[in-house]
PDB file of C-alpha atoms in Angstrom:
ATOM      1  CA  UNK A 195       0.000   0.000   0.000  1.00 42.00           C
ATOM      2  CA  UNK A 196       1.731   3.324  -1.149  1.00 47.00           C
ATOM      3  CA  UNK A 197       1.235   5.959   1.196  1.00 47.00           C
ATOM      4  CA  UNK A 198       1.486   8.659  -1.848  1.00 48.00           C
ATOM      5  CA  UNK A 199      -1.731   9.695  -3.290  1.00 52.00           C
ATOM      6  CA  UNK A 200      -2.843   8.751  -6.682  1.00 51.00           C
ATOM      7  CA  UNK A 201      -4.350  10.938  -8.906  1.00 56.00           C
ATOM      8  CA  UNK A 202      -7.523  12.306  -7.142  1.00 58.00           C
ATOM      9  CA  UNK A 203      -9.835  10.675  -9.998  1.00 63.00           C
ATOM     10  CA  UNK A 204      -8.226   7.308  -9.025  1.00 70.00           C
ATOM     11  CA  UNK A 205      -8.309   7.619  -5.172  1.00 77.00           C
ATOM     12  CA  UNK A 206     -12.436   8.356  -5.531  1.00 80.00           C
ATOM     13  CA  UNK A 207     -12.678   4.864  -7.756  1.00 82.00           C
ATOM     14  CA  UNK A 208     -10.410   3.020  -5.917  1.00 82.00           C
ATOM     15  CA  UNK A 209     -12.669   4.463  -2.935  1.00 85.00           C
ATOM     16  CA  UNK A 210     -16.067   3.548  -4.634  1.00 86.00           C
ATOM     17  CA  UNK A 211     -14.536  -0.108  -5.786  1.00 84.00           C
ATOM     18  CA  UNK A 212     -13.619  -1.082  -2.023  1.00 87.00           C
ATOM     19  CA  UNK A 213     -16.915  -0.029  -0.871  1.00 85.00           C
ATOM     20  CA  UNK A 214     -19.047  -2.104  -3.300  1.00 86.00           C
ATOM     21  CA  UNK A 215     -16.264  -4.973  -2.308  1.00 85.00           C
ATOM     22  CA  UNK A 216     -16.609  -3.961   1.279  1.00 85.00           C
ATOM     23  CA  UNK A 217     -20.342  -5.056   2.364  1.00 83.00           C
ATOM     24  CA  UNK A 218     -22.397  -6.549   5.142  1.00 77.00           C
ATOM     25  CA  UNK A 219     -25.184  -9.362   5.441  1.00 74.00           C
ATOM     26  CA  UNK A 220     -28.554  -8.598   7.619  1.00 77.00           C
ATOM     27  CA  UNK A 221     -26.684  -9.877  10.641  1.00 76.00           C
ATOM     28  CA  UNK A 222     -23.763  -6.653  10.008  1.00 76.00           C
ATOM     29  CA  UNK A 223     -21.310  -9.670   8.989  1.00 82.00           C
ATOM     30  CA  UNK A 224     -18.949  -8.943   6.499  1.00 87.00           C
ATOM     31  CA  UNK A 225     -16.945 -12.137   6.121  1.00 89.00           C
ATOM     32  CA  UNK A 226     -18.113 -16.046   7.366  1.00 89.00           C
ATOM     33  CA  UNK A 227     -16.487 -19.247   7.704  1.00 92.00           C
ATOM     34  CA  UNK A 228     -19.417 -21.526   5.879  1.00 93.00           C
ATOM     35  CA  UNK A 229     -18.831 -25.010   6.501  1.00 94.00           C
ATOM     36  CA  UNK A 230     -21.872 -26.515   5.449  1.00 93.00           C
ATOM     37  CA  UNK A 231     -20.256 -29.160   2.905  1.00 94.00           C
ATOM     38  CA  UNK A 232     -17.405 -29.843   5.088  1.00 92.00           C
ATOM     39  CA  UNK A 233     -17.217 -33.453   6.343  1.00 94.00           C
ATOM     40  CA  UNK A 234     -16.396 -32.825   9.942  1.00 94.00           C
ATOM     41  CA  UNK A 235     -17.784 -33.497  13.228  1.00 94.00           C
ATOM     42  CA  UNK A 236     -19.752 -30.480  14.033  1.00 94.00           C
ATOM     43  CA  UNK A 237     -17.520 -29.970  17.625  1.00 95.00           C
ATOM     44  CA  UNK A 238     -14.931 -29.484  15.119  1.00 96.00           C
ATOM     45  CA  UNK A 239     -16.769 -27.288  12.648  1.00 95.00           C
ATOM     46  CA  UNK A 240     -17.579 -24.934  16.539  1.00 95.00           C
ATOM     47  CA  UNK A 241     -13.117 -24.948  16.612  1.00 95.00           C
ATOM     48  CA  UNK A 242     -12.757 -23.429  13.614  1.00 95.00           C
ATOM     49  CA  UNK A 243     -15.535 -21.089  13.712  1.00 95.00           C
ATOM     50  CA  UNK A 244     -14.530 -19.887  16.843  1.00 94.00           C
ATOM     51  CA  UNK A 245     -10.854 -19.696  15.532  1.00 93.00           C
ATOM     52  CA  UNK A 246     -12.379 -17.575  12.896  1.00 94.00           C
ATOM     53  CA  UNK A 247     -13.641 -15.468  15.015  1.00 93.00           C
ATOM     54  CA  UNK A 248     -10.741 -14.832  16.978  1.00 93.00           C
ATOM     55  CA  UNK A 249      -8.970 -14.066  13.753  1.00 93.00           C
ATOM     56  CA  UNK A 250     -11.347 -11.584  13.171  1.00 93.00           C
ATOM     57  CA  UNK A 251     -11.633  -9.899  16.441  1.00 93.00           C
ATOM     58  CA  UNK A 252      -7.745  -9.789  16.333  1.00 94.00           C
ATOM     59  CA  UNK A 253      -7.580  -7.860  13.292  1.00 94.00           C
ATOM     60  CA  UNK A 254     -10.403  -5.824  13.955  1.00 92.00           C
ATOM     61  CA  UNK A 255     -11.574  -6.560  10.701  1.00 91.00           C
ATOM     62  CA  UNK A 256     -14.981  -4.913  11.065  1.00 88.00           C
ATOM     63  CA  UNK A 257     -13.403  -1.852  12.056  1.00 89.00           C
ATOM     64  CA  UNK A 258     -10.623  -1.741   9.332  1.00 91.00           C
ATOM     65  CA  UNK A 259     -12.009  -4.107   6.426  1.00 91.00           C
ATOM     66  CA  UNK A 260     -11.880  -1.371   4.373  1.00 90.00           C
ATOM     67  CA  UNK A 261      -8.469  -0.322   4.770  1.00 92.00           C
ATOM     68  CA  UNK A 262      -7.542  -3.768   4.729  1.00 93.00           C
ATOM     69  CA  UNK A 263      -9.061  -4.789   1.379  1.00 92.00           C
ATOM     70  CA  UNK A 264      -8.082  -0.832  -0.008  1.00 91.00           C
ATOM     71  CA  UNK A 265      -4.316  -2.040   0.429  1.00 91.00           C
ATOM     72  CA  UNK A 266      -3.896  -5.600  -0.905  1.00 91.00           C
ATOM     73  CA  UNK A 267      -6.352  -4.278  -4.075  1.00 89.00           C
ATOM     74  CA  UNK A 268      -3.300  -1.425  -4.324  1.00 88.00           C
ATOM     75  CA  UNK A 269      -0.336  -3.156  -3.796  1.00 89.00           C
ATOM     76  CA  UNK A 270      -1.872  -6.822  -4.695  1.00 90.00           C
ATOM     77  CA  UNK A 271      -0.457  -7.652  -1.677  1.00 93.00           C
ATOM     78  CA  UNK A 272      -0.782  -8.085   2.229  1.00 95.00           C
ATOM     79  CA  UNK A 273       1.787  -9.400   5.024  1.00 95.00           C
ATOM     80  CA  UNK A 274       0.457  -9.346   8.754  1.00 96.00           C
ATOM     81  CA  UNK A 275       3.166 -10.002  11.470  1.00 96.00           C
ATOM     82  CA  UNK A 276       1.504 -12.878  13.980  1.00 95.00           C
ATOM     83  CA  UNK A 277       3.087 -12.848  17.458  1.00 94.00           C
ATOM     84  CA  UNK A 278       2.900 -15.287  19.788  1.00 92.00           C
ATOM     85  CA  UNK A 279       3.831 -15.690  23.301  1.00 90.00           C
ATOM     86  CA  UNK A 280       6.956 -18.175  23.098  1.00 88.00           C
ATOM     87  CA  UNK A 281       6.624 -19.728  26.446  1.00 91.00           C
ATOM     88  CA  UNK A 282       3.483 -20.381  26.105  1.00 90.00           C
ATOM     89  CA  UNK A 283       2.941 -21.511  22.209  1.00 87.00           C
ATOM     90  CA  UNK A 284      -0.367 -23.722  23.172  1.00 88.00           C
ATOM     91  CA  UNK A 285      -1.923 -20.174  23.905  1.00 88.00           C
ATOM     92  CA  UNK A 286      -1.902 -19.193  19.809  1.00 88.00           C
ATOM     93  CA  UNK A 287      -2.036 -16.284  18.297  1.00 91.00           C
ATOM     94  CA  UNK A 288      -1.646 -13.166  20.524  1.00 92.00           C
ATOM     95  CA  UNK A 289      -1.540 -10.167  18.223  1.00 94.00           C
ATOM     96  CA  UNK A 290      -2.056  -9.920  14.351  1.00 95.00           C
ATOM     97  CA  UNK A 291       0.099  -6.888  13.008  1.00 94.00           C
ATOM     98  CA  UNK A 292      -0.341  -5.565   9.568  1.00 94.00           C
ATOM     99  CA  UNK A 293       3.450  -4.931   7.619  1.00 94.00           C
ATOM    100  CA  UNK A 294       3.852  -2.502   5.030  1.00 92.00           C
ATOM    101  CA  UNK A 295       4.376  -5.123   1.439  1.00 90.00           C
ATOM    102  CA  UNK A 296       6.872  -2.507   0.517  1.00 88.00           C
ATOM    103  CA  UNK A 297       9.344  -3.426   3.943  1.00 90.00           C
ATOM    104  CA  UNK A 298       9.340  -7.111   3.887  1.00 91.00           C
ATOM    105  CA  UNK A 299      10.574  -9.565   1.431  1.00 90.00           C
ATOM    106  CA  UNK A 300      11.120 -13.366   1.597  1.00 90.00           C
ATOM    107  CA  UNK A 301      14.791 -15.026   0.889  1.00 90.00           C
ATOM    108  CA  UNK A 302      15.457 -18.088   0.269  1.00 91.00           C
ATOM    109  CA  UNK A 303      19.251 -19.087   0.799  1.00 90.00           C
ATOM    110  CA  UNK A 304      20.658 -22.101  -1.110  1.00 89.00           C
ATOM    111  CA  UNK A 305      23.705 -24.013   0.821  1.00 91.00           C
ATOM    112  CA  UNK A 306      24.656 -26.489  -2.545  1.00 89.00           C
ATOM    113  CA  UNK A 307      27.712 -28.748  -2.608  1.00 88.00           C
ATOM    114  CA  UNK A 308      28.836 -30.829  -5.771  1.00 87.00           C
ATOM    115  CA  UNK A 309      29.084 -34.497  -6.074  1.00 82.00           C
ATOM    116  CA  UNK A 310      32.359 -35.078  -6.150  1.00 84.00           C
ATOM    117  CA  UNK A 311      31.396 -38.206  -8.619  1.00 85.00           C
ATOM    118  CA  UNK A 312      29.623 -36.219 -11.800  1.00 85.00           C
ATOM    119  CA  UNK A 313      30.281 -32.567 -10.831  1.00 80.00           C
ATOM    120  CA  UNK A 314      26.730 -31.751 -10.589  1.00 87.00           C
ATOM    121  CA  UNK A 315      25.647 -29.200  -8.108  1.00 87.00           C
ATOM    122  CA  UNK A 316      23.258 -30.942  -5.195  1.00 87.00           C
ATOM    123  CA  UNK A 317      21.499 -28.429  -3.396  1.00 87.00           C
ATOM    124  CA  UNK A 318      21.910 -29.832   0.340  1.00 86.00           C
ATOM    125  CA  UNK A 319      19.822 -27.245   2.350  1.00 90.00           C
ATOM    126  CA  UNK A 320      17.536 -24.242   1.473  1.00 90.00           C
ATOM    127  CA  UNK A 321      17.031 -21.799   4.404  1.00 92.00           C
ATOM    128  CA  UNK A 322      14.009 -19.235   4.148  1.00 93.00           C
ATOM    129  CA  UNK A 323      12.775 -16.328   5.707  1.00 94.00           C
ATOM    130  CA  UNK A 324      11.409 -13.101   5.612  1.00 93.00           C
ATOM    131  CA  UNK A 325      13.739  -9.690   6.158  1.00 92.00           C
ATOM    132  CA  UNK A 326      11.862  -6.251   7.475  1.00 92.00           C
ATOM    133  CA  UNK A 327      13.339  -3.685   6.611  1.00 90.00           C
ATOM    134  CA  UNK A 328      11.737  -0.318   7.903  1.00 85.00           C
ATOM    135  CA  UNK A 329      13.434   1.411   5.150  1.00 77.00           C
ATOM    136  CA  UNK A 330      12.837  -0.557   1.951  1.00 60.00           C
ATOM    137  CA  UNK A 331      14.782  -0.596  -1.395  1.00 59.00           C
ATOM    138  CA  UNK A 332      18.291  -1.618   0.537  1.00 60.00           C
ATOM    139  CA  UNK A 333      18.879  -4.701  -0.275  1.00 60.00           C
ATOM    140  CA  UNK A 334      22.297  -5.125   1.643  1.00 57.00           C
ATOM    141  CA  UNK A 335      21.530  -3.042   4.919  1.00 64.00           C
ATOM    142  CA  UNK A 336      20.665  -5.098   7.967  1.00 74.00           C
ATOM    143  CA  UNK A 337      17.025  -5.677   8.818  1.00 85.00           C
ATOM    144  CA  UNK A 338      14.836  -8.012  11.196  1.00 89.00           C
ATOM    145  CA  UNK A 339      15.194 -11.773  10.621  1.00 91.00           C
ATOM    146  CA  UNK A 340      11.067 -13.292  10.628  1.00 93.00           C
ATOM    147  CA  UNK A 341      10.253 -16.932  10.171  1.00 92.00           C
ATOM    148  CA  UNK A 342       7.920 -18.304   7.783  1.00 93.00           C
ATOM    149  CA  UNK A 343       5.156 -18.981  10.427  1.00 92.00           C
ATOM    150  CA  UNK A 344       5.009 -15.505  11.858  1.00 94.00           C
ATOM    151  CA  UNK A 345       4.355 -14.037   8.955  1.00 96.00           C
ATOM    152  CA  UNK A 346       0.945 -14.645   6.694  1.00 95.00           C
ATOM    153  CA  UNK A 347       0.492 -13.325   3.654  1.00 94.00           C
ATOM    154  CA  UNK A 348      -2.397 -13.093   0.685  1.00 93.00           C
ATOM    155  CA  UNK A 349      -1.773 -12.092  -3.140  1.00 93.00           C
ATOM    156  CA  UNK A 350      -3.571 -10.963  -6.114  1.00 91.00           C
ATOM    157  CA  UNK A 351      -2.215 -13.799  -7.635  1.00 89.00           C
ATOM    158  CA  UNK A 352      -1.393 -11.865 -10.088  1.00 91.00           C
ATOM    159  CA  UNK A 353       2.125 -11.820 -11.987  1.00 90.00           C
ATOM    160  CA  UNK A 354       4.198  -9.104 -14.362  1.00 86.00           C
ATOM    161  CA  UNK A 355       5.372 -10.291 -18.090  1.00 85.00           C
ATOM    162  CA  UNK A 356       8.830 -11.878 -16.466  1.00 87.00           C
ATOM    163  CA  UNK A 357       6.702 -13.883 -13.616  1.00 85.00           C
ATOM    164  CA  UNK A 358       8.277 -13.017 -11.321  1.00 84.00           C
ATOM    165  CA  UNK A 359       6.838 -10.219  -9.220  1.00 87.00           C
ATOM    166  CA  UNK A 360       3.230 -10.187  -7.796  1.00 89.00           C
ATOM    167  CA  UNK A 361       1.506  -7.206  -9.247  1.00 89.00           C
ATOM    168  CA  UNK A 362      -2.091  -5.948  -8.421  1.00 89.00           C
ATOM    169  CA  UNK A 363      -5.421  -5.444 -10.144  1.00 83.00           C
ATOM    170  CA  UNK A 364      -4.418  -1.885 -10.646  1.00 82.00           C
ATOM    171  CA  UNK A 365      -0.926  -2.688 -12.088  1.00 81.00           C
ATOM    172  CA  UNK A 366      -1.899  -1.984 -15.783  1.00 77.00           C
ATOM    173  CA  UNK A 367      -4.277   1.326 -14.928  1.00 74.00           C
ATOM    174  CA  UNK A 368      -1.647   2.614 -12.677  1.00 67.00           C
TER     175      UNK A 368
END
């Protein structure tokens, strides 16, 4: 999500886009978990609809499912920081923190050796993570280290000519 406005014709229609996205059932719910078709016991079903729920309330996604949606539909992507209390992991998520997409990128580091038999390269251990850095663009300054589980992310799904970078919905009108 850029912080720097678009062009004030595009900021109203982005505007008017997230609010037809953005909308609410009789009951003033704007997302549900609906596990009708699911083959599960229903105690299990109550889990993960409380689960939801939790997931919800720990975004406050009724309060900012606006802003929420208004910033992956921008960028075409969204990275939230989940912390947990390490010394007591059993007690789940704690906090759900939303990360700028323009600070944080995933690496993946590639220890290979070759066989000493044919020469080939053997790739003997890949290592990934995610770096935050709270000033982006730098690829070589130092930044914070994040595992794969704390962070959770969602795409457009949506890739550039060279597919390799996730672009969003707006990529060709911006």
């Amino acid at each position: 999500y850029r912080e720097t406005s678009l062009v004030p014709e595009c900021d109203s229609a982005i505007e008017d886009i997230v609010n037809e996205c953005i909308t609410s059932d009789i009951t003033d719910r704007i997302v549900a978990l609906d596990l009708r078709d699911v083959k599960l016991s229903d105690s299990i079903k109550n889990k993960m609809q409380d689960e939801f729920a939790h997931i919800l309330s720990l975004m406050k996604f009724n309060q900012n499912s606006h802003e929420i949606f208004r910033k992956w539909y921008v960028d075409g992507r969204i990275y939230h920081h989940l912390v947990v209390n390490e010394s007591n992991l059993k007690a789940g998520i704690q906090e759900i923190r939303p990360i700028d997409s323009a600070k944080i990128r995933k690496v993946k580091q590639v220890k290979k050796k070759k066989d000493p038999n044919t020469g080939v390269s053997l790739i003997e251990k890949v290592d990934a993570y995610y770096i935050f850095q709270d000033k982006p663009g730098n690829q070589y300054s130092g930044g914070v280290k994040m595992t794969l589980d704390s962070v959770s992310y969602c795409t457009s799904g949506l890739l550039d000519e060279s597919r390799r970078r996730i672009v969003s919905y707006l990529h060709k009108a911006l």
